[in-house]
Coordinates of N, CA and C in Angstrom, one line a residue:
Chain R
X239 N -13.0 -83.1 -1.5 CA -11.9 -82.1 -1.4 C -11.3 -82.1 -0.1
X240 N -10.0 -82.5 0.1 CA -9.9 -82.9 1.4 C -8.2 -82.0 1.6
X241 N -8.7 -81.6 3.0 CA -7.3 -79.9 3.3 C -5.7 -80.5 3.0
X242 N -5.2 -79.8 2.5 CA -3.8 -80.2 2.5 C -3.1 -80.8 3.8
X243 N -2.1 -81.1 3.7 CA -1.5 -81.8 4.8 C -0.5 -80.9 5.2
X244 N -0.6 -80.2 6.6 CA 1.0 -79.9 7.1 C 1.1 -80.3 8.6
X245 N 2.4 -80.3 8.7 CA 2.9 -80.2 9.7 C 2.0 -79.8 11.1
X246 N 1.6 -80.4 12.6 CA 0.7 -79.0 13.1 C 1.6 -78.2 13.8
X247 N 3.3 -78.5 14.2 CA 4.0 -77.3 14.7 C 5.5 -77.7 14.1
X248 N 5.9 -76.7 14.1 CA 7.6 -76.5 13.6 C 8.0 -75.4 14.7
X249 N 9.5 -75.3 15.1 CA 9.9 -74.5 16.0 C 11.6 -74.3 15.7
X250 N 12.1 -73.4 15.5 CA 13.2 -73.1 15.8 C 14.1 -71.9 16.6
X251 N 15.4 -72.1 16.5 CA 15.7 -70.9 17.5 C 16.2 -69.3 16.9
X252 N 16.3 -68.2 17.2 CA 16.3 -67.1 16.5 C 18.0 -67.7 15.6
X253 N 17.2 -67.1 13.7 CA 18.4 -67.4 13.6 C 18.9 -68.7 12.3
X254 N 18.4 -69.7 13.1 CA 18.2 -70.7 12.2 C 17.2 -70.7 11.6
X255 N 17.3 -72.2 10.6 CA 16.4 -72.2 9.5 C 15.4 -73.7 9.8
X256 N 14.1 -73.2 9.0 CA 13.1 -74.2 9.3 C 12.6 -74.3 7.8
X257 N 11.9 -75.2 7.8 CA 11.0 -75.8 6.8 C 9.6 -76.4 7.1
X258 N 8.7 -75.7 6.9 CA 7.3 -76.2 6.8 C 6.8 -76.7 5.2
X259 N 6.3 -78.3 5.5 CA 6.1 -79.1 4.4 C 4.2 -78.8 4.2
X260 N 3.7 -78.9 3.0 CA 2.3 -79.1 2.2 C 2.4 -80.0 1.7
X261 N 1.4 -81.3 1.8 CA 1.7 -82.7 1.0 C -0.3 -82.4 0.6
X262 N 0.3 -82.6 -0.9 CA -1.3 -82.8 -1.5 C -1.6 -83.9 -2.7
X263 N -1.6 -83.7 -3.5 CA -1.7 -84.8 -4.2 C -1.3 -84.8 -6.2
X264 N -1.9 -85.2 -7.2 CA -1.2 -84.7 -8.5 C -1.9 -83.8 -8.6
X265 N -3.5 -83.8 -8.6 CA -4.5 -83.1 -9.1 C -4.3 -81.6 -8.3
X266 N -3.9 -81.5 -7.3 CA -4.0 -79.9 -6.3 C -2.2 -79.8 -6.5
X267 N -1.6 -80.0 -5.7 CA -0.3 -79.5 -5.4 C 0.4 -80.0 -6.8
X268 N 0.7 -81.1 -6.9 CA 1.5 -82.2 -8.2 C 0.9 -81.2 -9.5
X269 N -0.2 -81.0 -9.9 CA -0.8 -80.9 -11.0 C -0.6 -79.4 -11.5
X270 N -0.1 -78.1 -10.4 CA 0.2 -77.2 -10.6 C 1.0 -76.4 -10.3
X271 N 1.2 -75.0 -10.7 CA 2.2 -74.7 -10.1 C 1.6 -72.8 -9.2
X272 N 0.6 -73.7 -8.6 CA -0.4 -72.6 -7.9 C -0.4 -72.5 -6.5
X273 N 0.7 -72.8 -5.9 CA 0.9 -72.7 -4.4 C 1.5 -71.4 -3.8
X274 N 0.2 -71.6 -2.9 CA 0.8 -69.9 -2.1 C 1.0 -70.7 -1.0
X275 N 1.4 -69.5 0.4 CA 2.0 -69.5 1.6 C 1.5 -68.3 2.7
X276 N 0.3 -68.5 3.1 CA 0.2 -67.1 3.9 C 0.6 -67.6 5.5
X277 N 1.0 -65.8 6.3 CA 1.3 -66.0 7.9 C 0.5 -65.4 8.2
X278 N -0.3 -65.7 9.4 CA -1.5 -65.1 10.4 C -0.7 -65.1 11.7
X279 N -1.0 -63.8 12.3 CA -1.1 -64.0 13.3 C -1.9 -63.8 14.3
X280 N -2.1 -63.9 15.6 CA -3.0 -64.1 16.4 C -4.0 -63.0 15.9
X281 N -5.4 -62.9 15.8 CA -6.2 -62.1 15.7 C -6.0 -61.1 14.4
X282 N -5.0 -61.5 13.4 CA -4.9 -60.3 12.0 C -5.3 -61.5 11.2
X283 N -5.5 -60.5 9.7 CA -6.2 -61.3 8.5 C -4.3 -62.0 8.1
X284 N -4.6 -63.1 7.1 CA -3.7 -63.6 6.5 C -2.7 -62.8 5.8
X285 N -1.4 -62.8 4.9 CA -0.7 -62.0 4.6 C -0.2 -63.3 3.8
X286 N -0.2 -62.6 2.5 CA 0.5 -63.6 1.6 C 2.0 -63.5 1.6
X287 N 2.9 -64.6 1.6 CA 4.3 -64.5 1.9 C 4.9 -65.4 0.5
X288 N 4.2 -66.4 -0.3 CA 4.6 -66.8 -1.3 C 3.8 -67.0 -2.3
X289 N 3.9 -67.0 -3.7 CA 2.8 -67.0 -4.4 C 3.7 -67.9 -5.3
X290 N 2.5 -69.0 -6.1 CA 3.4 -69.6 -7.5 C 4.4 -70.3 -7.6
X291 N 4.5 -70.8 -6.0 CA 5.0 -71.5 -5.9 C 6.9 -71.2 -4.9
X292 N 7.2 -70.1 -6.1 CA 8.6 -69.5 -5.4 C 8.5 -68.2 -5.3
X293 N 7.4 -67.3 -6.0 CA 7.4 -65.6 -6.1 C 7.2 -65.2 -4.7
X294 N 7.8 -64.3 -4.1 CA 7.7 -63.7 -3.1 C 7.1 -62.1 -3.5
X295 N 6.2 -61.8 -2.7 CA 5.4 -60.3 -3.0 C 6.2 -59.5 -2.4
X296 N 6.4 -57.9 -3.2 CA 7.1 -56.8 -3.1 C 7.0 -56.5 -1.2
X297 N 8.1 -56.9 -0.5 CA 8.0 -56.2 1.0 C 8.2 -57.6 1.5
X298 N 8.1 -58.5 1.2 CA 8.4 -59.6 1.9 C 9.5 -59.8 2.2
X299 N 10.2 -60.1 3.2 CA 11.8 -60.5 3.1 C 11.9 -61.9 2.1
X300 N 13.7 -62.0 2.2 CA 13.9 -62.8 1.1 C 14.6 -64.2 2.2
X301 N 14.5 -63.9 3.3 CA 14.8 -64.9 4.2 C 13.0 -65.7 4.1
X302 N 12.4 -65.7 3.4 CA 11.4 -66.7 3.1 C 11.4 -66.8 1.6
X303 N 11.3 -68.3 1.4 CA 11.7 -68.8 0.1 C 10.4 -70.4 -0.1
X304 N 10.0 -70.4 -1.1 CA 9.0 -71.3 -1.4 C 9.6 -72.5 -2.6
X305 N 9.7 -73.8 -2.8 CA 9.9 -74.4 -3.8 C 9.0 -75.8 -3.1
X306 N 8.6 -76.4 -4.8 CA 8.1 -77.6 -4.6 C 9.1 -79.1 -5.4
X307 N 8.4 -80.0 -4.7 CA 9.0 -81.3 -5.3 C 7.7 -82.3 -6.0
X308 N 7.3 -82.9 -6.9 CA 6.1 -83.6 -6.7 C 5.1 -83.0 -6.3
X309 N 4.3 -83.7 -5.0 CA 3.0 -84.0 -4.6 C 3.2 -82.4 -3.1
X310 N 4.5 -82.5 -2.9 CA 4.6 -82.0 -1.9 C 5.6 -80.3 -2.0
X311 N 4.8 -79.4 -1.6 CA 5.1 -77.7 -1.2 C 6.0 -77.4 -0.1
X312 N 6.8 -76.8 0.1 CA 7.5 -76.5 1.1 C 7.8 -75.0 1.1
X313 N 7.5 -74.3 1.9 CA 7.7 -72.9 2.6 C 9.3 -72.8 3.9
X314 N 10.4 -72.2 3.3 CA 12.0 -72.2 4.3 C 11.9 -70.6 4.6
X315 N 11.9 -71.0 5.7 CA 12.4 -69.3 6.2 C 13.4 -69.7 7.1
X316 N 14.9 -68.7 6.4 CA 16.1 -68.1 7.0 C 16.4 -67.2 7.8
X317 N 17.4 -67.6 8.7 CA 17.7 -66.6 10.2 C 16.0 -66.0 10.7
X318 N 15.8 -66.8 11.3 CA 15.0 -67.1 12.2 C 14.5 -65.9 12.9
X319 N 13.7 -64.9 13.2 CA 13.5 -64.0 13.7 C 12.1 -64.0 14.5
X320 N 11.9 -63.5 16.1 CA 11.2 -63.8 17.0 C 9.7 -63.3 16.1
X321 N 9.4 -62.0 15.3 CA 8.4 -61.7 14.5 C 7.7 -62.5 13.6
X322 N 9.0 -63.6 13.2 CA 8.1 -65.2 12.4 C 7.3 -66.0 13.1
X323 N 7.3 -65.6 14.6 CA 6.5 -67.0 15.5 C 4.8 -66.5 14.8
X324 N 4.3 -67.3 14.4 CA 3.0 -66.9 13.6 C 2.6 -68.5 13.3
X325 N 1.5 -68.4 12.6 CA 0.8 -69.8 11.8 C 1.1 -69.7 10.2
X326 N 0.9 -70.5 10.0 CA 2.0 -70.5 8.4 C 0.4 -71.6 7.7
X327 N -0.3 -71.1 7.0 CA -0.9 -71.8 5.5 C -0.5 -72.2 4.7
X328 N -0.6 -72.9 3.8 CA -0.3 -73.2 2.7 C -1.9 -73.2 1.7
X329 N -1.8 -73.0 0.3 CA -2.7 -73.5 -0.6 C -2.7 -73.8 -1.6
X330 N -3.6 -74.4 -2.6 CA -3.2 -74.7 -3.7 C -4.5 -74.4 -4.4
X331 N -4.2 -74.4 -5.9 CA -5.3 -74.2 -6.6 C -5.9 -75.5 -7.3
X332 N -7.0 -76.4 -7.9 CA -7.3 -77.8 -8.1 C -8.4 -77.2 -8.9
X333 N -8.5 -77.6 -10.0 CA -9.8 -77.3 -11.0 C -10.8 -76.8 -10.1
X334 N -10.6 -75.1 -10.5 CA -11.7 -74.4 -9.9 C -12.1 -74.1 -8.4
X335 N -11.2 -74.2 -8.0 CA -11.3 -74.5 -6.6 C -9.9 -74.2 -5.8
X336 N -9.5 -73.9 -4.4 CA -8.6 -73.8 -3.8 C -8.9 -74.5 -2.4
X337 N -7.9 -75.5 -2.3 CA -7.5 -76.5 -0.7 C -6.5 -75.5 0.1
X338 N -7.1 -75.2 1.0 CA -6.1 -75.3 2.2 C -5.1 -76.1 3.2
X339 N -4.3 -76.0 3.6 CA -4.1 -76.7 4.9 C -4.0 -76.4 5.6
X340 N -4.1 -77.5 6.8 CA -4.8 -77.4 8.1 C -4.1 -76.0 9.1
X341 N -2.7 -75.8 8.6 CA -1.6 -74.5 9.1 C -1.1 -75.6 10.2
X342 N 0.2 -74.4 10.1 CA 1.3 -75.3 10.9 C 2.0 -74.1 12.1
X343 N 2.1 -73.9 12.9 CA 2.1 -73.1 14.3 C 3.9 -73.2 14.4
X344 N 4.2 -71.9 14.1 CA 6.1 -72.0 14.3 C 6.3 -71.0 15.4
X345 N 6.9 -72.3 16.3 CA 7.4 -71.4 17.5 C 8.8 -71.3 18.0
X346 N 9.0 -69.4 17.7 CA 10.9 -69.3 17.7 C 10.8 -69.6 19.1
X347 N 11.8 -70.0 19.6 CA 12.3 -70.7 20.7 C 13.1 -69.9 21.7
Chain D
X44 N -3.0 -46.5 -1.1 CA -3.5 -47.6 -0.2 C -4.6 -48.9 -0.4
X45 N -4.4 -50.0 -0.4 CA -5.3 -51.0 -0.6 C -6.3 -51.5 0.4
X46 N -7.3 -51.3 0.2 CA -8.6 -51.4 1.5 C -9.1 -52.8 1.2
X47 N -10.0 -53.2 1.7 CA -11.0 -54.2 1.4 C -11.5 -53.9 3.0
X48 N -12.4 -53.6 2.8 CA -13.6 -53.6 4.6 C -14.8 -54.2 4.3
X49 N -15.0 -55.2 5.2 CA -15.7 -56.3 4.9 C -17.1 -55.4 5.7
X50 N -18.4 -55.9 5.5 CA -19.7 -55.7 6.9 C -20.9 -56.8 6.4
X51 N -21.5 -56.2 7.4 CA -22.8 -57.3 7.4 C -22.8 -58.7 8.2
X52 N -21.6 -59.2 8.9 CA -21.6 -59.8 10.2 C -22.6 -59.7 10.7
X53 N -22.9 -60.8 11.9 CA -23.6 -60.7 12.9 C -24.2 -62.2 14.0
X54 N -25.1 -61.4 14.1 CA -25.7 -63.2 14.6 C -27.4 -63.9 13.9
X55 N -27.1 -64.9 13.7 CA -28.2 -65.2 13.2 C -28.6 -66.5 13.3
X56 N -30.4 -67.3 13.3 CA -30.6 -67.8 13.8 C -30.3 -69.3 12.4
X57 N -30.1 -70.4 13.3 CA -29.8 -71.6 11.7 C -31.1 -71.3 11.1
X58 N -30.9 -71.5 9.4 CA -31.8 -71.9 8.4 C -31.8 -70.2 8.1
X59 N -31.7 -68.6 8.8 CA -31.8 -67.8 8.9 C -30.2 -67.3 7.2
X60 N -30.5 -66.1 7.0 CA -29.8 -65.2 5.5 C -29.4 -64.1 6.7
X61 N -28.1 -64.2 5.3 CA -27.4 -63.0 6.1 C -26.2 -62.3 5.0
X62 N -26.1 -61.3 4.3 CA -25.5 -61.1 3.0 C -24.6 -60.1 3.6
X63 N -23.4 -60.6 2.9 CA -22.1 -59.6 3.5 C -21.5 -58.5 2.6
X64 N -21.0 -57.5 2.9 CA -21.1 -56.9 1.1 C -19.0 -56.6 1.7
X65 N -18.6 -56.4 0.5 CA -17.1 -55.8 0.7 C -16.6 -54.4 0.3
X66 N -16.0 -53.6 0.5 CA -16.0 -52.4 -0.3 C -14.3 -52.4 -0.3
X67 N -14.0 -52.0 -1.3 CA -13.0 -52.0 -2.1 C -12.1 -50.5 -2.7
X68 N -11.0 -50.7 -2.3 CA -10.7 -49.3 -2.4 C -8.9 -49.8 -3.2
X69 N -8.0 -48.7 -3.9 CA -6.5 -48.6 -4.1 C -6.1 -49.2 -4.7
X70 N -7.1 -50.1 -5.9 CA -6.4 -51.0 -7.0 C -7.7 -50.9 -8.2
X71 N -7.9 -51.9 -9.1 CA -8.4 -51.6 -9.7 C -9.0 -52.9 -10.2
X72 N -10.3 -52.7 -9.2 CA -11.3 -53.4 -8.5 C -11.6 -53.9 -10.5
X73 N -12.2 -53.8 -11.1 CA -12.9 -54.5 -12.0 C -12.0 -55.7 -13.0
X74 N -10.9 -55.3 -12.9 CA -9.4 -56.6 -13.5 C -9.4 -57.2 -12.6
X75 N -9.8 -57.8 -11.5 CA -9.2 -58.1 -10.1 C -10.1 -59.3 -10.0
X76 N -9.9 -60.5 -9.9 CA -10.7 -61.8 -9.2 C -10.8 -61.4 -7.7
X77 N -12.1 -61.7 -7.4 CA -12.2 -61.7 -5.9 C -13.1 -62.7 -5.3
X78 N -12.5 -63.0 -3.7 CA -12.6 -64.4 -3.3 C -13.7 -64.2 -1.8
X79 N -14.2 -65.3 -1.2 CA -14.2 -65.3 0.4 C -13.7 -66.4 0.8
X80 N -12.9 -66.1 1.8 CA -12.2 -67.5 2.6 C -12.5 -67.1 4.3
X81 N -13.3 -68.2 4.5 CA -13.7 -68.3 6.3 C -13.1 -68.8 6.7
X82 N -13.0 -68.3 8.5 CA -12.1 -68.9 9.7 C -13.1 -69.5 10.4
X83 N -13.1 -70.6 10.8 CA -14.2 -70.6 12.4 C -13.4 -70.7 13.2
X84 N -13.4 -70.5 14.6 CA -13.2 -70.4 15.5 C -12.1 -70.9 16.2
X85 N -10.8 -70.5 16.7 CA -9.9 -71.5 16.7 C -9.2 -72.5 15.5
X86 N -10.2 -72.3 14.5 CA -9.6 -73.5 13.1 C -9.1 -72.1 11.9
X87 N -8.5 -73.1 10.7 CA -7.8 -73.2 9.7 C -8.4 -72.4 8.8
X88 N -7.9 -71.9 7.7 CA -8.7 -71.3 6.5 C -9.5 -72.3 6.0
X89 N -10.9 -71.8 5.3 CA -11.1 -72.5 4.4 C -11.7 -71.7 2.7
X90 N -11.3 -71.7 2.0 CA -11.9 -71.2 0.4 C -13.4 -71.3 0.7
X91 N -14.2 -70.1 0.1 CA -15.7 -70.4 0.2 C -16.0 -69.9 -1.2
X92 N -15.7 -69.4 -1.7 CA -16.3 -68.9 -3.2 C -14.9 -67.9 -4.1
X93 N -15.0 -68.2 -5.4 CA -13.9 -67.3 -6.0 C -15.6 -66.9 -7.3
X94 N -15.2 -65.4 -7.4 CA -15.8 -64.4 -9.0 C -14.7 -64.1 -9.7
X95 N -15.1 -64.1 -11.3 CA -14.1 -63.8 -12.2 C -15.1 -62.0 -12.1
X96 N -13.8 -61.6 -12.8 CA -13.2 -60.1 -12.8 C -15.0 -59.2 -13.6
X97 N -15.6 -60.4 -14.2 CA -17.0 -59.3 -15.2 C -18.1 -59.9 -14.3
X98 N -17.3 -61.5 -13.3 CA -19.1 -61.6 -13.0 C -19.3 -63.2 -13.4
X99 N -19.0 -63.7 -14.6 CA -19.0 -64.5 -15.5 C -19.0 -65.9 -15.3
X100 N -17.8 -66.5 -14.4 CA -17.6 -67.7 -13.6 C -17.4 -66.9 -12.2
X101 N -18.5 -68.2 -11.6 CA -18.4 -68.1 -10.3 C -18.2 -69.5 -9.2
X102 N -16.9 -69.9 -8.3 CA -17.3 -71.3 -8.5 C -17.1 -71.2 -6.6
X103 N -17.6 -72.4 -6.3 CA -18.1 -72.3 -4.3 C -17.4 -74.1 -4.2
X104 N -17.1 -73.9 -3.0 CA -16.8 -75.0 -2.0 C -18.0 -75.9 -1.8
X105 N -17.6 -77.6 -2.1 CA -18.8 -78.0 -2.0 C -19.8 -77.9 -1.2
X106 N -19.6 -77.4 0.3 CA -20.5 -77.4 1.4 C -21.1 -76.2 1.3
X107 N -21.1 -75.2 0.4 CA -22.1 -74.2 0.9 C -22.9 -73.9 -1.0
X108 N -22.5 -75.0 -1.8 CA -23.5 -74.8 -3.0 C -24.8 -75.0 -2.7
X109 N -25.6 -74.3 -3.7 CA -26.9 -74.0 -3.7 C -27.7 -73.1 -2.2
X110 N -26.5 -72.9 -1.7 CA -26.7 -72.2 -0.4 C -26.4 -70.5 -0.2
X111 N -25.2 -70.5 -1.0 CA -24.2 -69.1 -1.0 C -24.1 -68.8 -2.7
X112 N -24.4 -67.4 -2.7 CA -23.9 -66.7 -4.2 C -23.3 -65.7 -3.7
X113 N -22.0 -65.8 -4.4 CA -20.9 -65.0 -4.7 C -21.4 -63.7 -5.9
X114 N -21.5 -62.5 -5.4 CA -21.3 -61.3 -7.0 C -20.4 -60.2 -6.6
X115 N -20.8 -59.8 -7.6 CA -20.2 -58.3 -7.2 C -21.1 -57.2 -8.4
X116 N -20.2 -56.2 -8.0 CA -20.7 -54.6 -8.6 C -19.9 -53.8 -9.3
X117 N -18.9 -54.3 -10.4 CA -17.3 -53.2 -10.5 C -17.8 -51.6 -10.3
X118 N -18.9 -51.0 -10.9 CA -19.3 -49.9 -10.6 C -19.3 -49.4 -9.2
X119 N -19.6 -49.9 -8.5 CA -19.5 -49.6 -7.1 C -18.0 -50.4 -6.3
X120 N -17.5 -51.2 -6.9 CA -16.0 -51.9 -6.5 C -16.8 -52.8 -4.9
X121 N -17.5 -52.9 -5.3 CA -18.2 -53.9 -4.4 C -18.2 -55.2 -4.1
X122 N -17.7 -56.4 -3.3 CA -18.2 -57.6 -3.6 C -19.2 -58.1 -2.5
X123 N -19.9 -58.8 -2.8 CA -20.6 -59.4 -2.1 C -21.2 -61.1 -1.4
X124 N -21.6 -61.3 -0.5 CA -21.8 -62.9 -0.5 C -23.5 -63.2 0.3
X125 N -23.9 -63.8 -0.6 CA -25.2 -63.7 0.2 C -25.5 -65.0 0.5
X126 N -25.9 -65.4 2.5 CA -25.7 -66.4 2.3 C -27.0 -66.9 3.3
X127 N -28.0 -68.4 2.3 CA -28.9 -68.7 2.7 C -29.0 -69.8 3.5
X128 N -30.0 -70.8 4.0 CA -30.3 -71.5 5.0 C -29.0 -72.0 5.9
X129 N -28.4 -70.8 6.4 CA -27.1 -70.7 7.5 C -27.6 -71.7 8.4
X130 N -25.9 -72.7 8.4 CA -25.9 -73.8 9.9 C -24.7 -73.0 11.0
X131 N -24.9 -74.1 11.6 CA -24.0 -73.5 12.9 C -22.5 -73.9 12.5
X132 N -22.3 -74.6 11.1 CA -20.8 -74.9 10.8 C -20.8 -73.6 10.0
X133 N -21.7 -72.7 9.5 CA -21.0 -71.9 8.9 C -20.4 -70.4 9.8
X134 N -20.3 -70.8 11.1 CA -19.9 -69.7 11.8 C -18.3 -69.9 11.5
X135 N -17.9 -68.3 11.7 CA -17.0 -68.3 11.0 C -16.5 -66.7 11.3
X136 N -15.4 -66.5 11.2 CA -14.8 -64.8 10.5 C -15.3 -65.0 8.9
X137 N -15.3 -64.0 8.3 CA -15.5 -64.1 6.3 C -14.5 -63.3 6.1
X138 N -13.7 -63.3 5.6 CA -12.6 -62.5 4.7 C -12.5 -62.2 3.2
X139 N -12.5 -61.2 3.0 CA -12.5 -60.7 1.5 C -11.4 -60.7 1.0
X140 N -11.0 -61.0 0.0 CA -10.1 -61.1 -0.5 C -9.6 -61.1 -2.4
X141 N -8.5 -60.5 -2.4 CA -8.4 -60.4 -3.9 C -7.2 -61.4 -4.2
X142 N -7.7 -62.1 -5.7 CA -7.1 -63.1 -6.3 C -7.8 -64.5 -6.4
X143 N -7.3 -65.4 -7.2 CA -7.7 -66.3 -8.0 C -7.0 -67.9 -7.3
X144 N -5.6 -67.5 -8.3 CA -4.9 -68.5 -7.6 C -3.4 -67.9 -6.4
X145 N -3.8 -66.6 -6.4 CA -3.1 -66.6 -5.1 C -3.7 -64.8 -4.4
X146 N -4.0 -65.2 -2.8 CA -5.0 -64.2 -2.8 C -3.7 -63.1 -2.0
X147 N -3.4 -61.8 -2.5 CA -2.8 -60.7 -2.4 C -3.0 -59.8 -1.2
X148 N -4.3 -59.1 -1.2 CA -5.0 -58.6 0.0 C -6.3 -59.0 0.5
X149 N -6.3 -59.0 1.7 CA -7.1 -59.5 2.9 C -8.1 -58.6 3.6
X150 N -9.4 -58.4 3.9 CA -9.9 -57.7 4.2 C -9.3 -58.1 5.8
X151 N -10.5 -57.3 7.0 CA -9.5 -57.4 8.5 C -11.0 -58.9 8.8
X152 N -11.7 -59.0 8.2 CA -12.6 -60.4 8.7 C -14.0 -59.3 8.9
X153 N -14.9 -60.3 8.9 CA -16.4 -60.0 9.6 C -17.0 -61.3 10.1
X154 N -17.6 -61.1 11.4 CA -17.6 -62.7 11.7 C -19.4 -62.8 11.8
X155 N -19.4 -63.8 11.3 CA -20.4 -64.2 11.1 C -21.0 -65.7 12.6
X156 N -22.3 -65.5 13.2 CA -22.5 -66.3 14.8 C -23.8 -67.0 14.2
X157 N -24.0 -68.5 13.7 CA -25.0 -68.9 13.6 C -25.7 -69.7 14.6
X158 N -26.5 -69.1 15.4 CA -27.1 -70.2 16.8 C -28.4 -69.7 17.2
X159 N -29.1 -70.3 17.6 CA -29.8 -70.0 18.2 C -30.4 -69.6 19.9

């Protein structure tokens, strides 16, 4: 079972838009439509920001948006705000089981 | 309000047990899959165990089977992880957590120090 693949930094300026990529494979990412998106930040627990791929949880802003293509997850957050500099997860679900990835470090500029 | 407060951290020596229990509060703990996902140190999530909602299926990460059992208690809204001949890779934060295939709430972590 081997961790999903992201990016290890993304960075943009307050404002703009970024894209953090998940590349997994048919069986984990390809094979479902079970992708979440959590943000951590320094020293707090995870916070889920996408679920299922595009569902965003009640309180989340809507300047974060989730869609997939194939093998590969992507997580876009719009107008860029200094409170998003955080670590960004991704995951997926795979018979029985959930892959992480390795997280991707976005730093507003 | 939605709780999850994790305990039972601590330090312990390799090959040594150490069972973490979760208490559970503001939803309704017995419909609810619940998970553990560890941090080590400086690194990434990783999934360690998901329980279905009665108990029923329970399924672990290959590196800690036959090592780690996942239960719980709906009566008490409890979950728990009991975990046996601990290495030094399983140092870690533990997070409690609810959901299956996508986890919702997060306990705040309990960290777990395996060394000697």
């Amino acid at each position: 079972q081997s961790a999903l693949t992201q990016p290890a930094s993304v960075s943009g300026s307050p404002g703009q838009s970024i894209t953090v990529s998940c590349t997994g494979i048919s069986s984990d990412v390809g094979g479902y439509n079970y992708v979440s998106w959590y943000q951590q930040h320094p020293g707090k627990a995870p916070k889920l920001m996408i679920y299922e791929v595009t569902n965003r949880p009640s309180g989340v802003p809507d300047r974060f948006s989730g869609s997939k293509s194939g093998n590969t997850a992507s997580l876009t957050i719009s107008g860029l705000q200094a409170e998003d500099e955080a670590y960004y997860y991704c995951s997926s679900y795979t018979s029985s089981s959930t892959l992480f990835g390795g997280g991707t470090k976005l730093t507003v500029l | 309000e939605v709780q999850l407060v994790e305990s039972g951290g601590g330090l312990v020596q390799p090959g040594g047990s150490l069972r973490l229990s979760c208490a559970a509060s503001g939803f309704t703990f017995r419909t609810s899959w619940m998970s553990w996902v560890r941090q080590a140190p400086g690194k990434g999530l990783e999934w360690v165990a998901d329980i279905k909602t009665d108990g029923s299926e329970k399924y672990y990460v290959d590196s800690v089977k036959g090592r780690f059992t996942i239960s719980r208690d709906n009566a008490k809204k409890s979950l728990y992880l009991q975990m046996n001949s601990l290495r030094a890779e399983d140092t870690a934060v533990y997070y409690c957590t609810r959901g299956h295939w996508g986890r919702d709430y997060w306990g705040q972590g309990t960290l777990v120090t395996v060394s000697s």
